[in-house]
PDB file of C-alpha atoms in Angstrom:
ATOM      1  CA  MET A   1       0.000   0.000   0.000  1.00 81.00           C
ATOM      2  CA  SER A   2       1.379   3.421  -0.933  1.00 91.00           C
ATOM      3  CA  TRP A   3       1.857   6.433   1.338  1.00 90.00           C
ATOM      4  CA  TYR A   4      -0.791   8.245  -0.657  1.00 93.00           C
ATOM      5  CA  VAL A   5      -3.408   5.569   0.040  1.00 94.00           C
ATOM      6  CA  CYS A   6      -2.522   5.462   3.757  1.00 95.00           C
ATOM      7  CA  LEU A   7      -2.766   9.247   4.028  1.00 95.00           C
ATOM      8  CA  LEU A   8      -6.023   9.286   2.088  1.00 95.00           C
ATOM      9  CA  TYR A   9      -7.606   6.696   4.396  1.00 96.00           C
ATOM     10  CA  LEU A  10      -6.334   8.561   7.458  1.00 96.00           C
ATOM     11  CA  HIS A  11      -7.796  11.770   6.023  1.00 95.00           C
ATOM     12  CA  ILE A  12     -11.169  10.103   5.405  1.00 95.00           C
ATOM     13  CA  PHE A  13     -11.165   8.507   8.862  1.00 95.00           C
ATOM     14  CA  SER A  14     -10.499  11.889  10.463  1.00 94.00           C
ATOM     15  CA  VAL A  15     -13.469  13.333   8.536  1.00 92.00           C
ATOM     16  CA  VAL A  16     -15.686  10.584   9.946  1.00 93.00           C
ATOM     17  CA  LEU A  17     -14.411  11.326  13.465  1.00 93.00           C
ATOM     18  CA  SER A  18     -15.019  15.038  12.932  1.00 89.00           C
ATOM     19  CA  ILE A  19     -18.653  14.614  11.931  1.00 90.00           C
ATOM     20  CA  GLY A  20     -19.990  11.255  13.105  1.00 90.00           C
ATOM     21  CA  PRO A  21     -20.048  11.690  16.888  1.00 91.00           C
ATOM     22  CA  TYR A  22     -22.345  14.702  16.630  1.00 90.00           C
ATOM     23  CA  PHE A  23     -25.198  12.518  15.353  1.00 91.00           C
ATOM     24  CA  VAL A  24     -25.086  10.522  18.601  1.00 90.00           C
ATOM     25  CA  LEU A  25     -25.669  13.701  20.593  1.00 92.00           C
ATOM     26  CA  PHE A  26     -29.125  14.471  19.206  1.00 94.00           C
ATOM     27  CA  PRO A  27     -30.931  11.846  21.352  1.00 93.00           C
ATOM     28  CA  LEU A  28     -29.173  13.210  24.449  1.00 93.00           C
ATOM     29  CA  LEU A  29     -30.898  16.568  24.040  1.00 94.00           C
ATOM     30  CA  ALA A  30     -34.206  15.167  25.304  1.00 92.00           C
ATOM     31  CA  LYS A  31     -32.450  13.692  28.339  1.00 93.00           C
ATOM     32  CA  ILE A  32     -30.714  17.007  29.068  1.00 93.00           C
ATOM     33  CA  ARG A  33     -34.037  18.803  28.833  1.00 92.00           C
ATOM     34  CA  THR A  34     -35.715  16.583  31.466  1.00 91.00           C
ATOM     35  CA  ALA A  35     -32.902  15.267  33.677  1.00 91.00           C
ATOM     36  CA  PRO A  36     -32.653  16.375  37.295  1.00 92.00           C
ATOM     37  CA  PHE A  37     -29.886  18.952  37.772  1.00 90.00           C
ATOM     38  CA  GLU A  38     -27.765  16.447  39.735  1.00 91.00           C
ATOM     39  CA  GLN A  39     -27.691  14.064  36.728  1.00 92.00           C
ATOM     40  CA  LEU A  40     -27.018  16.776  34.165  1.00 92.00           C
ATOM     41  CA  PRO A  41     -23.194  16.387  34.200  1.00 91.00           C
ATOM     42  CA  ASP A  42     -23.602  12.757  33.091  1.00 92.00           C
ATOM     43  CA  TYR A  43     -25.480  13.886  29.992  1.00 92.00           C
ATOM     44  CA  LEU A  44     -23.208  16.838  29.260  1.00 92.00           C
ATOM     45  CA  GLU A  45     -20.004  14.785  29.399  1.00 93.00           C
ATOM     46  CA  PRO A  46     -20.559  13.187  25.943  1.00 93.00           C
ATOM     47  CA  PHE A  47     -20.781  16.696  24.480  1.00 89.00           C
ATOM     48  CA  ARG A  48     -17.455  17.659  26.052  1.00 88.00           C
ATOM     49  CA  ILE A  49     -15.837  14.421  24.866  1.00 92.00           C
ATOM     50  CA  THR A  50     -17.230  14.885  21.354  1.00 90.00           C
ATOM     51  CA  VAL A  51     -15.920  18.431  21.078  1.00 85.00           C
ATOM     52  CA  ARG A  52     -12.481  17.283  22.274  1.00 88.00           C
ATOM     53  CA  LEU A  53     -12.469  14.251  19.934  1.00 91.00           C
ATOM     54  CA  THR A  54     -13.458  16.305  16.905  1.00 88.00           C
ATOM     55  CA  LYS A  55     -10.848  18.926  17.751  1.00 86.00           C
ATOM     56  CA  HIS A  56      -8.089  16.316  17.637  1.00 92.00           C
ATOM     57  CA  ALA A  57      -9.570  14.637  14.569  1.00 92.00           C
ATOM     58  CA  GLY A  58      -9.567  18.071  12.956  1.00 89.00           C
ATOM     59  CA  HIS A  59      -5.829  18.352  13.583  1.00 93.00           C
ATOM     60  CA  VAL A  60      -5.282  15.053  11.763  1.00 95.00           C
ATOM     61  CA  LEU A  61      -7.680  16.173   9.029  1.00 93.00           C
ATOM     62  CA  VAL A  62      -5.780  19.409   8.423  1.00 93.00           C
ATOM     63  CA  ALA A  63      -2.350  17.751   8.547  1.00 95.00           C
ATOM     64  CA  THR A  64      -3.287  14.976   6.133  1.00 96.00           C
ATOM     65  CA  GLY A  65      -5.087  17.469   3.880  1.00 94.00           C
ATOM     66  CA  ILE A  66      -1.959  19.620   3.646  1.00 94.00           C
ATOM     67  CA  ILE A  67       0.232  16.613   2.901  1.00 95.00           C
ATOM     68  CA  LEU A  68      -2.219  15.214   0.330  1.00 94.00           C
ATOM     69  CA  THR A  69      -2.395  18.590  -1.421  1.00 93.00           C
ATOM     70  CA  TRP A  70       1.397  18.796  -1.405  1.00 93.00           C
ATOM     71  CA  ILE A  71       1.960  15.306  -2.900  1.00 93.00           C
ATOM     72  CA  THR A  72      -0.795  15.467  -5.546  1.00 92.00           C
ATOM     73  CA  SER A  73      -1.391  17.712  -8.511  1.00 88.00           C
ATOM     74  CA  TRP A  74      -3.915  19.878  -6.627  1.00 91.00           C
ATOM     75  CA  THR A  75      -2.848  23.430  -5.861  1.00 92.00           C
ATOM     76  CA  TRP A  76      -3.857  25.789  -3.083  1.00 92.00           C
ATOM     77  CA  ASP A  77      -5.748  28.034  -5.513  1.00 93.00           C
ATOM     78  CA  THR A  78      -8.018  25.194  -6.658  1.00 94.00           C
ATOM     79  CA  SER A  79     -11.569  26.402  -6.059  1.00 95.00           C
ATOM     80  CA  TRP A  80     -12.830  23.471  -3.998  1.00 95.00           C
ATOM     81  CA  ILE A  81      -9.752  23.601  -1.746  1.00 95.00           C
ATOM     82  CA  VAL A  82     -10.148  27.349  -1.175  1.00 95.00           C
ATOM     83  CA  VAL A  83     -13.853  26.985  -0.331  1.00 95.00           C
ATOM     84  CA  THR A  84     -13.181  23.988   1.938  1.00 94.00           C
ATOM     85  CA  VAL A  85     -10.508  25.917   3.848  1.00 93.00           C
ATOM     86  CA  LEU A  86     -12.831  28.931   4.213  1.00 93.00           C
ATOM     87  CA  ILE A  87     -15.629  26.722   5.537  1.00 92.00           C
ATOM     88  CA  MET A  88     -13.152  25.015   7.891  1.00 88.00           C
ATOM     89  CA  VAL A  89     -12.067  28.366   9.337  1.00 88.00           C
ATOM     90  CA  ALA A  90     -15.724  29.307   9.812  1.00 84.00           C
ATOM     91  CA  SER A  91     -16.423  25.980  11.513  1.00 82.00           C
ATOM     92  CA  LEU A  92     -13.521  26.492  13.936  1.00 80.00           C
ATOM     93  CA  TYR A  93     -14.932  29.840  14.952  1.00 78.00           C
ATOM     94  CA  PHE A  94     -18.417  28.368  15.153  1.00 78.00           C
ATOM     95  CA  ILE A  95     -17.483  25.379  17.321  1.00 75.00           C
ATOM     96  CA  ALA A  96     -15.539  27.607  19.724  1.00 75.00           C
ATOM     97  CA  ARG A  97     -18.479  29.987  20.106  1.00 80.00           C
ATOM     98  CA  ALA A  98     -21.353  27.524  19.956  1.00 81.00           C
ATOM     99  CA  PHE A  99     -20.731  24.590  22.258  1.00 83.00           C
ATOM    100  CA  SER A 100     -18.429  25.550  25.129  1.00 82.00           C
ATOM    101  CA  PRO A 101     -20.418  28.582  26.390  1.00 87.00           C
ATOM    102  CA  LEU A 102     -23.699  26.663  26.210  1.00 88.00           C
ATOM    103  CA  LEU A 103     -22.271  23.663  28.039  1.00 88.00           C
ATOM    104  CA  ARG A 104     -20.855  25.952  30.748  1.00 89.00           C
ATOM    105  CA  LYS A 105     -24.259  27.597  31.201  1.00 89.00           C
ATOM    106  CA  LEU A 106     -25.991  24.217  31.425  1.00 89.00           C
ATOM    107  CA  LYS A 107     -23.579  23.044  34.148  1.00 88.00           C
ATOM    108  CA  ALA A 108     -24.506  25.971  36.376  1.00 87.00           C
ATOM    109  CA  PRO A 109     -27.891  26.282  38.110  1.00 84.00           C
ATOM    110  CA  HIS A 110     -30.265  28.077  35.769  1.00 78.00           C
ATOM    111  CA  GLU A 111     -33.929  28.683  35.020  1.00 81.00           C
ATOM    112  CA  ASP A 112     -33.834  28.639  31.236  1.00 88.00           C
ATOM    113  CA  ARG A 113     -32.774  25.069  30.473  1.00 91.00           C
ATOM    114  CA  ASN A 114     -35.272  24.709  27.603  1.00 92.00           C
ATOM    115  CA  ASP A 115     -33.844  27.776  25.869  1.00 94.00           C
ATOM    116  CA  LEU A 116     -30.279  26.532  26.359  1.00 93.00           C
ATOM    117  CA  VAL A 117     -31.140  23.068  25.034  1.00 94.00           C
ATOM    118  CA  ASN A 118     -32.852  24.647  22.016  1.00 95.00           C
ATOM    119  CA  LYS A 119     -29.712  26.684  21.346  1.00 93.00           C
ATOM    120  CA  LEU A 120     -27.576  23.570  21.751  1.00 93.00           C
ATOM    121  CA  ARG A 121     -29.799  21.687  19.278  1.00 95.00           C
ATOM    122  CA  LYS A 122     -29.551  24.559  16.801  1.00 94.00           C
ATOM    123  CA  ALA A 123     -25.760  24.633  17.226  1.00 92.00           C
ATOM    124  CA  LEU A 124     -25.605  20.877  16.583  1.00 92.00           C
ATOM    125  CA  ILE A 125     -27.665  21.205  13.420  1.00 94.00           C
ATOM    126  CA  TRP A 126     -25.556  24.091  12.115  1.00 91.00           C
ATOM    127  CA  TYR A 127     -22.282  22.318  12.882  1.00 89.00           C
ATOM    128  CA  VAL A 128     -23.442  19.190  11.047  1.00 91.00           C
ATOM    129  CA  ILE A 129     -24.525  21.309   8.051  1.00 93.00           C
ATOM    130  CA  ILE A 130     -21.201  23.154   8.025  1.00 91.00           C
ATOM    131  CA  THR A 131     -19.096  20.003   8.257  1.00 90.00           C
ATOM    132  CA  LEU A 132     -21.193  18.104   5.712  1.00 92.00           C
ATOM    133  CA  SER A 133     -20.842  20.989   3.268  1.00 94.00           C
ATOM    134  CA  MET A 134     -17.072  20.866   3.779  1.00 92.00           C
ATOM    135  CA  MET A 135     -17.159  17.141   3.125  1.00 92.00           C
ATOM    136  CA  TRP A 136     -19.214  17.673  -0.034  1.00 95.00           C
ATOM    137  CA  PHE A 137     -16.569  20.030  -1.427  1.00 95.00           C
ATOM    138  CA  MET A 138     -13.828  17.500  -0.654  1.00 91.00           C
ATOM    139  CA  VAL A 139     -15.719  14.657  -2.338  1.00 92.00           C
ATOM    140  CA  ALA A 140     -17.409  16.415  -5.288  1.00 95.00           C
ATOM    141  CA  LYS A 141     -14.456  18.726  -6.006  1.00 94.00           C
ATOM    142  CA  PRO A 142     -16.557  21.239  -7.972  1.00 95.00           C
ATOM    143  CA  ASN A 143     -14.705  23.555 -10.328  1.00 92.00           C
ATOM    144  CA  ILE A 144     -16.095  26.953  -9.315  1.00 90.00           C
ATOM    145  CA  TRP A 145     -13.482  29.078 -11.052  1.00 87.00           C
TER     146      TRP A 145
END
């Protein structure tokens, strides 16, 4: 097996790790909404783990993406690479602003749990849309310019 194939599979695996765990979190939202405050940390921990896992998977994703671009005929001004990188930068900003503050608020005593859970659900949906759009550009490789 060539280095290219190994890097490509590692790149694809890191994409799966960057997106997949978020789908598991949707069923937890109902539990977070109704759980007693004392049990809330048990339901919030998978969110924290998922954010940490996807952060590290993102590091592998970026590293393998750079290496794959370097060893192939693709260039950094290729339209689908430029758009993917722009979406990735937006997703980094989004994940930093969306999940951590909401999880911190949910850990503290509060009166507006329903509103916070709704915001968390919306953040999950947007993150999945953002990352799936990034994945579409990597797979479809549209020639925009």
